[in-house]
Amino acid sequence: MVLGDSIKTIKGIGDKTAAAMSKLGIYTVSDLLMYYPRTYISYEDPVDIENLQTGMRQSVRVMINSRVEVRKVRGLTISIVYAKDFSGTIKLMWFNCPFLRNFFHIGQEFVFSGEVSYKSGMMTMTQPEYYTPDKYSELTNVWQPVYTVTPGITSKTIQKAARNALPAASGLVDYLPEDVLSEYGIMDLPEAVASIHFPADEYHLKLAVKRIAFDEFYGFISDMHRLKSDFAGYRNECVISCDEEVRRFIEKLSFTLTNAQMNAVRDMLEDMSSDHVMNRLIQGDVGSGKTIVAAVGLFAAAVSGWQGVIMAPTEVLAVQHYKELHAQFEPYGISVGLLTGSMTVKEKRLMYQDIKNGDVSVIVGTHALIQDKVEYNRLGLVVTDEQHRFGVKQREKLTEKGGHPHTLVMSATPIPRTLAIIMYGDLDISVIDELPAGRIPIKNCVVDESYRKTAQSFIMKEVSKGHQVYIVCPMVEASEVLDDVANVTEYTEELRETLRSQYGGDIQVTCLHGKMKADEKNAILDDFSNGSISILVSTTVIEVGINNPNATVMMVENAERFGLAQLHQLRGRVGRGKLQSYCIFVSGKKDKDTMERLEVLEKSNDGFYIAGEDLKMRGPGDFFGIRQSGEVMFKIGDIYNHADMLKAAQKIYEDHGAEIDRTIEEKGIYNRYFQPVL
Ligand SMILES: Nc1ncnc2c1ncn2[C@@H]1O[C@H](COP(=O)(O)OP(=O)(O)OP(=O)(O)O)[C@@H](O)[C@H]1O
């Protein structure tokens, strides 16, 4: 078995498992080895039922003392069994596992391991793992990898496959010279890949994580430099210079730009009229008004006779930008087009023609904008929204479609300047460090679930004033059955019912989640922005960029499951207008650490401060940090937690970049991301 082989060459993987794995993007042995665990669990010794603590992951050694009861609830099969030890009884519950009916028998002894909750007066474990006591004792005190799954595949299956694929890791060729490895104390590649799946101990796991983070940073930095050197040689072929028109456009806006926005606009206009190609990052906290800066750029490009595109990370956001830009540009006779993946073939074809003929000046879209079929007429400016959601490669591809258009990247990720310079070495940076005038600071509160009723009555008060509300529910992580959809739909139904019975009337509560069709999502967001929906219950699909200044309450359920930066992004959906806004973080856990972490949000509305505090609070055991919003740029690397590796990657790139490039080429088997070169 070698790295490029299909996963079906791994022992125990048949067509069905292979099909499920393909949904996770795993096709080859090397894909599997690069499919890193989401977290690890180490199985502790079982505790007595009376000593169980809710919200914790624990194990109990108990005797089954009931038959398995199987019920059907809203399309789900629920299996329930009771078990006891000398100190008490516990309820054990699984979704969609009807086969358990004949698996457990009264009198048998098992160890159950899972998250503990207290429901209907009894300690409960939902979806616990189960082991015979002998089997369990083999597991204790060993780090077990836990992988993100999809229906049809369990974390255990992935674990087993990864173990069987492990010998292939020795085929990975390290691109880092040995002296560099030892100088910087970096683990070698084959060992790191093996250890990230099956660490011998915490020490080795830390080293492995650092190594993989290093690779991600190194790849990113070298791509960035490549992009920069590609740009450096080009003279500005798209001179965009129309200060007078821009001045009038800005004057006619319904608000006055802040000084920070004006500075960013000035930087951008200077670049685009200079003799070099612009490559600029606009960084600004949530709601600081980055979009209008981009709009000014697109306006300037259009007025100067160039096409401009703005590429959004999601379709929903693309549609929102499209509407805004269309309304802003129409009076000037600038035509705006939309191109997204969910448009019909015919609609797309017409748009391709308009783009090619130059009948549209500003094109808003998603990844569809970089498809081969799209030919631009005179592409002069490319705006990408939220750098993190686009790889450098995609950016490059879009850039290649014009001669050498200007690039503007917008990011709300609060990165300290020193790190930003390393990360975006190729970009000039404008920071919008000022919020529009008249914004009232958001009022925040962190509460536990007992407060939910009070929160609901508060929400109703806001609704009665004609304001609107977001409620965000997290994805139920790692649950193979109850996915986020079930979670938000169920929550919505319950909320509707509660509000109807307590407040009467007909309050429009609607749910929104990522699995809905684009049209459906857009229709719901339209209804939310025109006010016909009062309460929007949503997964984090609303996290990036959605703008409805009339929304005044953001309530986040199970806030403890989110990273602080992500919560800050979510909070950024309110307080975007002149109304006093509120954010309620409902925590499902009450322990001191959780509450302290969440209280950071109560203390400040400043993204930089929050990112800094988040970093300080991460314990040494938080190898992966908490996945932050949009941080899909790196699977493992965390620019805060692994800042030392980021700096090392920069230094090694400077000192050994050329030698490393040669090695990669000579050894010719794997690139920096260890993917087979096809
Ligand atoms: N100078 C300003 N004065 C008043 N309102 C403004 C100003 N600039 C922007 N706005 C408004 O503020 C809201 C937020 O702006 P925008 O959507 O551009 O934020 P953003 O920086 O892109 O935030 P996010 O990162 O959260 O998407 C919008 O409703 C916008 O019209």
Coordinates of N, CA, C and O and ligand atoms in Angstrom, one line a residue, residues 255-258 261 285-292 412 436 439 545 547 549 572-573 576, ligand 1:
F255 N -24.8 57.9 4.5 CA -24.0 58.2 5.7 C -22.7 58.8 5.3 O -22.3 58.7 4.2
T256 N -22.0 59.3 6.4 CA -20.7 59.9 6.1 C -19.7 58.8 6.5 O -19.8 58.1 7.5
L257 N -18.7 58.6 5.6 CA -17.7 57.6 5.9 C -16.8 58.0 7.1 O -16.6 59.2 7.3
T258 N -16.4 57.1 7.9 CA -15.5 57.4 9.0 C -14.1 57.7 8.4 O -13.8 57.4 7.3
Q261 N -12.5 54.6 7.2 CA -13.0 54.2 5.9 C -12.4 55.1 4.8 O -11.9 54.6 3.7
D285 N -12.9 45.3 12.1 CA -13.8 44.5 13.0 C -15.2 44.3 12.4 O -15.5 45.0 11.5
V286 N -15.9 43.3 12.9 CA -17.3 43.1 12.4 C -18.0 44.4 12.4 O -18.0 45.2 13.4
G287 N -18.8 44.7 11.3 CA -19.6 45.9 11.3 C -18.9 47.2 11.1 O -19.5 48.2 11.3
S288 N -17.6 47.1 10.9 CA -16.9 48.4 10.8 C -17.1 49.1 9.4 O -16.7 50.2 9.2
G289 N -17.8 48.4 8.5 CA -18.1 49.0 7.2 C -17.0 48.8 6.1 O -16.6 49.8 5.5
K290 N -16.7 47.6 6.0 CA -15.7 47.2 4.9 C -16.3 47.2 3.5 O -15.7 47.6 2.5
T291 N -17.6 46.8 3.5 CA -18.3 46.6 2.2 C -18.3 47.9 1.4 O -18.1 47.8 0.2
I292 N -18.6 49.0 2.1 CA -18.7 50.2 1.3 C -17.4 50.6 0.7 O -17.3 51.2 -0.4
A412 N -12.3 40.2 8.5 CA -12.8 40.7 9.8 C -12.0 40.0 10.9 O -12.2 40.1 12.1
P436 N -18.6 53.1 12.6 CA -19.4 54.3 12.2 C -20.0 55.0 13.4 O -20.3 54.5 14.4
R439 N -23.2 54.4 16.6 CA -23.4 53.0 17.0 C -23.5 53.0 18.5 O -22.6 53.6 19.2
G545 N -21.1 38.1 7.6 CA -21.5 39.2 6.8 C -23.0 39.5 6.7 O -23.3 40.5 6.1
N547 N -26.4 41.2 7.0 CA -26.6 42.6 7.5 C -28.0 42.9 7.5 O -28.7 43.0 6.5
P549 N -29.8 45.8 9.9 CA -29.7 46.7 11.0 C -30.9 46.8 11.9 O -30.8 47.3 13.0
G572 N -21.7 40.2 16.0 CA -21.6 41.3 15.0 C -22.8 41.4 14.1 O -22.9 42.3 13.3
R573 N -23.7 40.4 14.1 CA -24.9 40.5 13.3 C -25.9 41.5 13.8 O -26.8 41.9 13.2
R576 N -25.8 46.8 14.2 CA -25.3 47.3 12.9 C -26.0 48.6 12.4 O -25.8 49.1 11.4
Ligands
LIG1 N1 -19.8 55.3 7.9 C1 -20.9 54.7 8.1 N2 -21.9 55.3 8.8 C2 -23.0 54.6 9.1 N3 -23.3 53.4 8.7 C3 -22.4 52.7 8.0 C4 -21.1 53.3 7.7 N4 -20.4 52.4 7.0 C5 -21.1 51.3 6.9 N5 -22.3 51.5 7.5 C6 -23.4 50.5 7.6 O1 -23.0 49.6 8.6 C7 -23.4 48.3 8.4 C8 -22.3 47.3 8.4 O2 -21.4 47.5 7.3 P1 -20.7 46.4 6.5 O3 -21.7 45.4 6.2 O4 -19.9 47.0 5.5 O5 -19.8 45.8 7.7 P2 -18.5 44.8 7.5 O6 -17.3 45.6 7.9 O7 -18.5 44.2 6.2 O8 -18.9 43.8 8.7 P3 -18.9 42.2 8.7 O9 -17.4 41.9 8.8 O10 -19.6 42.0 9.9 O11 -19.6 41.8 7.5 C9 -24.1 48.4 7.1 O12 -25.5 48.5 7.3 C10 -23.6 49.6 6.4 O13 -24.5 50.2 5.5

